[in-house]
Amino acid sequence: MQRIRITGGNKLIGNMPVSGAKNAALPLLAAALLTDEPQTFTNVPNLADIRTLRALLEGHGAQVDYDPASEAKAMQIHTPVVTNHTAHYDLVRTMRASILVLGPLLAREGHAKVSLPGGCAIGSRPVDLHLSVMEALGAEIELEEGYVVAKAPAGGLQGATYIFRTVSVGATENALMAASLARGTTVLKNAAREPEVVDLAECLVKMGAKIDGIGSDTMTIEGVDRLNGCEHQVVADRIEAGTFAMAAGITNGDVFLKNARLEHLEAAASALALAGVELTAEEGGVRANRPSGRLVGTDITTEPYPGFPTDLQAQFMGLMCVAEGASVINEHIFENRFMHVPELLRMGADIRVEGRSAFVKGVEQLKGAPVMATDLRASVTMVLAGLVAEGDTTVHRIYHLDRGYEQLEDKFKGVGALISREDDPTNGNGN
Ligand code: EPZ
């Protein structure tokens, strides 16, 4: 097992490249199952979660070629025949996004057996919306020994109108993929509008799908008989970009986020501006710096896009730990997404949690300490805190980090951070 060591105190200055978005690449890879033609994606990030989904797709009969070292970071996926219709628990339990093969398998093959993903550190994360939208499209859904067994009608899925009781990124993505090959018209209401959902919809249209209302909360899909292969570039990762912007902010640095798109970060940018960190669109990316030098306590509430993203909540809390004054952080998307709080307290932060709200009082200085990674975004928050803390911070169980951040240490080293990966003699226990 490995850990990351950070010695705090350096300002981050320079260029940080932003990779393709994990949360766009995962549904895009699943969408490749919808066609028997070769599909090419570029700007595919080299991440543990991508490797997990690749293994799952190969289990369904996909031939996958990927050269992460290539300039284009191109991945070819070709599934001429689906050889297996079951997504097994051993893979699905390591990555809940595996549920995204349900829609494509059901739409293309008429049946699928997908393990229920189980919960994770940030909440129970049910998949009821994924299942109910498939039923709305005519599928029969049975639960058997922890597996979802889904069967389309003899004539295939049927278009329908469906209103999501709550905004769900994954269920919207599964519905889009299934409806693309359903017979007739599907209308999805209260659909997710995240840039990653837009990226998937735009790729489906390139494959021949007929989708109106992309980027809005109501999408209309006219089913087609078949989809073709295409080439599609994965959208830049707005969460990675936002994470790096906060790293620049917490160190009072000045960083250019190469490939970042400010229009995907508006809610985060407006909260950061109130906090004293300015994001400015420049040619080919976004610049993040602290013009006045002050960092001011600012309240946020996480909401579905275009609101403040839940995937940046932990990082923003890290920033608020060293701001002047107090801030309130309300987590409205997940029921247990404050796992980073006990770890920040170990570093001298002043935070009190009441239900889904965290009350943060800025402190003069955080102190380095051994801390634990618990989920992907909490892990990177510990790195951010380590960048500004006095002394050394060691972050343990960094397999969480490797799920969603590509070459993290190299990117931070490139702008002056004192950060390195090392073997963990405590085997993840941090003692
Ligand atoms: C996606 O997860 C992202 N993952 C998450 O990023 C992100 O935090 C989340 O969207 C919200 O933006 C990927 O895209 C792979 P949801 P997803 O369905 O689709 C409830 C990261 O760190 N819900 O939008 O699973 C759910 O419990 C990860 O990169 C149901 O009740 O999220 C949650 O409270 C973490 N029933 C809310 O909806 C369902 O069937 C939003 O979840 C589905 C979801």
PDB file of C-alpha atoms and ligand atoms in Angstrom, residues 22-23 26 96-97 122 125-130 165-170 194 310-311 333-334 337 376-377, ligand 1:
ATOM      1  CA  LYS A  22     -13.761  10.656 -15.173  1.00  0.00           C
ATOM      2  CA  ASN A  23     -17.512  11.229 -14.828  1.00  0.00           C
ATOM      3  CA  LEU A  26     -17.444   6.324 -17.624  1.00  0.00           C
ATOM      4  CA  ARG A  96     -20.998   1.818  -8.612  1.00  0.00           C
ATOM      5  CA  ALA A  97     -20.875   3.502 -12.040  1.00  0.00           C
ATOM      6  CA  ILE A 122     -20.694   8.925   1.059  1.00  0.00           C
ATOM      7  CA  ARG A 125     -26.676   5.618  -3.093  1.00  0.00           C
ATOM      8  CA  PRO A 126     -29.709   3.625  -4.214  1.00  0.00           C
ATOM      9  CA  VAL A 127     -30.370   2.872  -7.892  1.00  0.00           C
ATOM     10  CA  ASP A 128     -34.180   2.944  -7.712  1.00  0.00           C
ATOM     11  CA  LEU A 129     -34.379   5.712 -10.323  1.00  0.00           C
ATOM     12  CA  HIS A 130     -32.244   3.706 -12.772  1.00  0.00           C
ATOM     13  CA  ARG A 165     -38.408  12.470  -8.523  1.00  0.00           C
ATOM     14  CA  THR A 166     -34.926  13.837  -7.788  1.00  0.00           C
ATOM     15  CA  VAL A 167     -32.146  14.870 -10.155  1.00  0.00           C
ATOM     16  CA  SER A 168     -29.868  11.889 -10.806  1.00  0.00           C
ATOM     17  CA  VAL A 169     -26.803  12.094 -13.078  1.00  0.00           C
ATOM     18  CA  GLY A 170     -26.405   8.336 -13.506  1.00  0.00           C
ATOM     19  CA  GLU A 194     -24.264  18.236 -15.737  1.00  0.00           C
ATOM     20  CA  THR A 310     -21.123  18.228  -4.404  1.00  0.00           C
ATOM     21  CA  ASP A 311     -17.831  16.884  -5.811  1.00  0.00           C
ATOM     22  CA  ILE A 333     -26.925  15.813  -2.441  1.00  0.00           C
ATOM     23  CA  PHE A 334     -25.472  13.001  -0.292  1.00  0.00           C
ATOM     24  CA  ARG A 337     -20.311  13.447   2.652  1.00  0.00           C
ATOM     25  CA  LEU A 376     -12.194  10.262  -3.636  1.00  0.00           C
ATOM     26  CA  ARG A 377     -12.900  13.932  -2.975  1.00  0.00           C
TER      27      ARG A 377
HETATM   28  C1  EPZ B   1     -22.583  11.015 -10.154  1.00  0.00           C
HETATM   29  O1  EPZ B   1     -22.947   9.980  -9.255  1.00  0.00           O
HETATM   30  C2  EPZ B   1     -21.080  11.178 -10.019  1.00  0.00           C
HETATM   31  N1  EPZ B   1     -20.421   9.922 -10.400  1.00  0.00           N
HETATM   32  C3  EPZ B   1     -20.718  11.535  -8.578  1.00  0.00           C
HETATM   33  O2  EPZ B   1     -19.313  11.753  -8.519  1.00  0.00           O
HETATM   34  C4  EPZ B   1     -21.430  12.844  -8.223  1.00  0.00           C
HETATM   35  O3  EPZ B   1     -21.157  13.173  -6.880  1.00  0.00           O
HETATM   36  C5  EPZ B   1     -22.944  12.669  -8.425  1.00  0.00           C
HETATM   37  O4  EPZ B   1     -23.215  12.260  -9.787  1.00  0.00           O
HETATM   38  C6  EPZ B   1     -23.711  13.959  -8.158  1.00  0.00           C
HETATM   39  O5  EPZ B   1     -23.251  14.964  -9.016  1.00  0.00           O
HETATM   40  C7  EPZ B   1     -20.308   9.620 -11.715  1.00  0.00           C
HETATM   41  O6  EPZ B   1     -20.756  10.355 -12.583  1.00  0.00           O
HETATM   42  C8  EPZ B   1     -19.623   8.338 -12.045  1.00  0.00           C
HETATM   43  P1  EPZ B   1     -26.749  10.859  -8.611  1.00  0.00           P
HETATM   44  P2  EPZ B   1     -24.445   9.364  -9.296  1.00  0.00           P
HETATM   45  O7  EPZ B   1     -27.517   9.721  -9.157  1.00  0.00           O
HETATM   46  O8  EPZ B   1     -24.946   9.371 -10.687  1.00  0.00           O
HETATM   47  C9  EPZ B   1     -29.831   9.840  -5.183  1.00  0.00           C
HETATM   48  C10 EPZ B   1     -17.145  11.525  -7.700  1.00  0.00           C
HETATM   49  O9  EPZ B   1     -16.615  11.890  -6.646  1.00  0.00           O
HETATM   50  N2  EPZ B   1     -30.259   8.751  -6.063  1.00  0.00           N
HETATM   51  O10 EPZ B   1     -26.804  12.181  -9.316  1.00  0.00           O
HETATM   52  O11 EPZ B   1     -24.420   8.099  -8.555  1.00  0.00           O
HETATM   53  C11 EPZ B   1     -28.414   9.636  -4.648  1.00  0.00           C
HETATM   54  O12 EPZ B   1     -28.434   8.822  -3.492  1.00  0.00           O
HETATM   55  C12 EPZ B   1     -18.519  10.901  -7.673  1.00  0.00           C
HETATM   56  O13 EPZ B   1     -16.628  11.635  -8.846  1.00  0.00           O
HETATM   57  C13 EPZ B   1     -31.393   8.007  -5.718  1.00  0.00           C
HETATM   58  O14 EPZ B   1     -32.023   8.249  -4.685  1.00  0.00           O
HETATM   59  O15 EPZ B   1     -25.225  10.455  -8.446  1.00  0.00           O
HETATM   60  C14 EPZ B   1     -27.970  11.039  -4.356  1.00  0.00           C
HETATM   61  O16 EPZ B   1     -28.468  11.431  -3.090  1.00  0.00           O
HETATM   62  C15 EPZ B   1     -19.069  10.781  -6.261  1.00  0.00           C
HETATM   63  N3  EPZ B   1     -31.790   7.002  -6.536  1.00  0.00           N
HETATM   64  C16 EPZ B   1     -28.668  11.878  -5.446  1.00  0.00           C
HETATM   65  O17 EPZ B   1     -29.725  11.056  -5.956  1.00  0.00           O
HETATM   66  C17 EPZ B   1     -31.125   6.693  -7.695  1.00  0.00           C
HETATM   67  O18 EPZ B   1     -31.546   5.768  -8.415  1.00  0.00           O
HETATM   68  C18 EPZ B   1     -27.758  12.241  -6.614  1.00  0.00           C
HETATM   69  O19 EPZ B   1     -27.159  11.048  -7.071  1.00  0.00           O
HETATM   70  C19 EPZ B   1     -29.989   7.454  -8.032  1.00  0.00           C
HETATM   71  C20 EPZ B   1     -29.571   8.480  -7.209  1.00  0.00           C
END
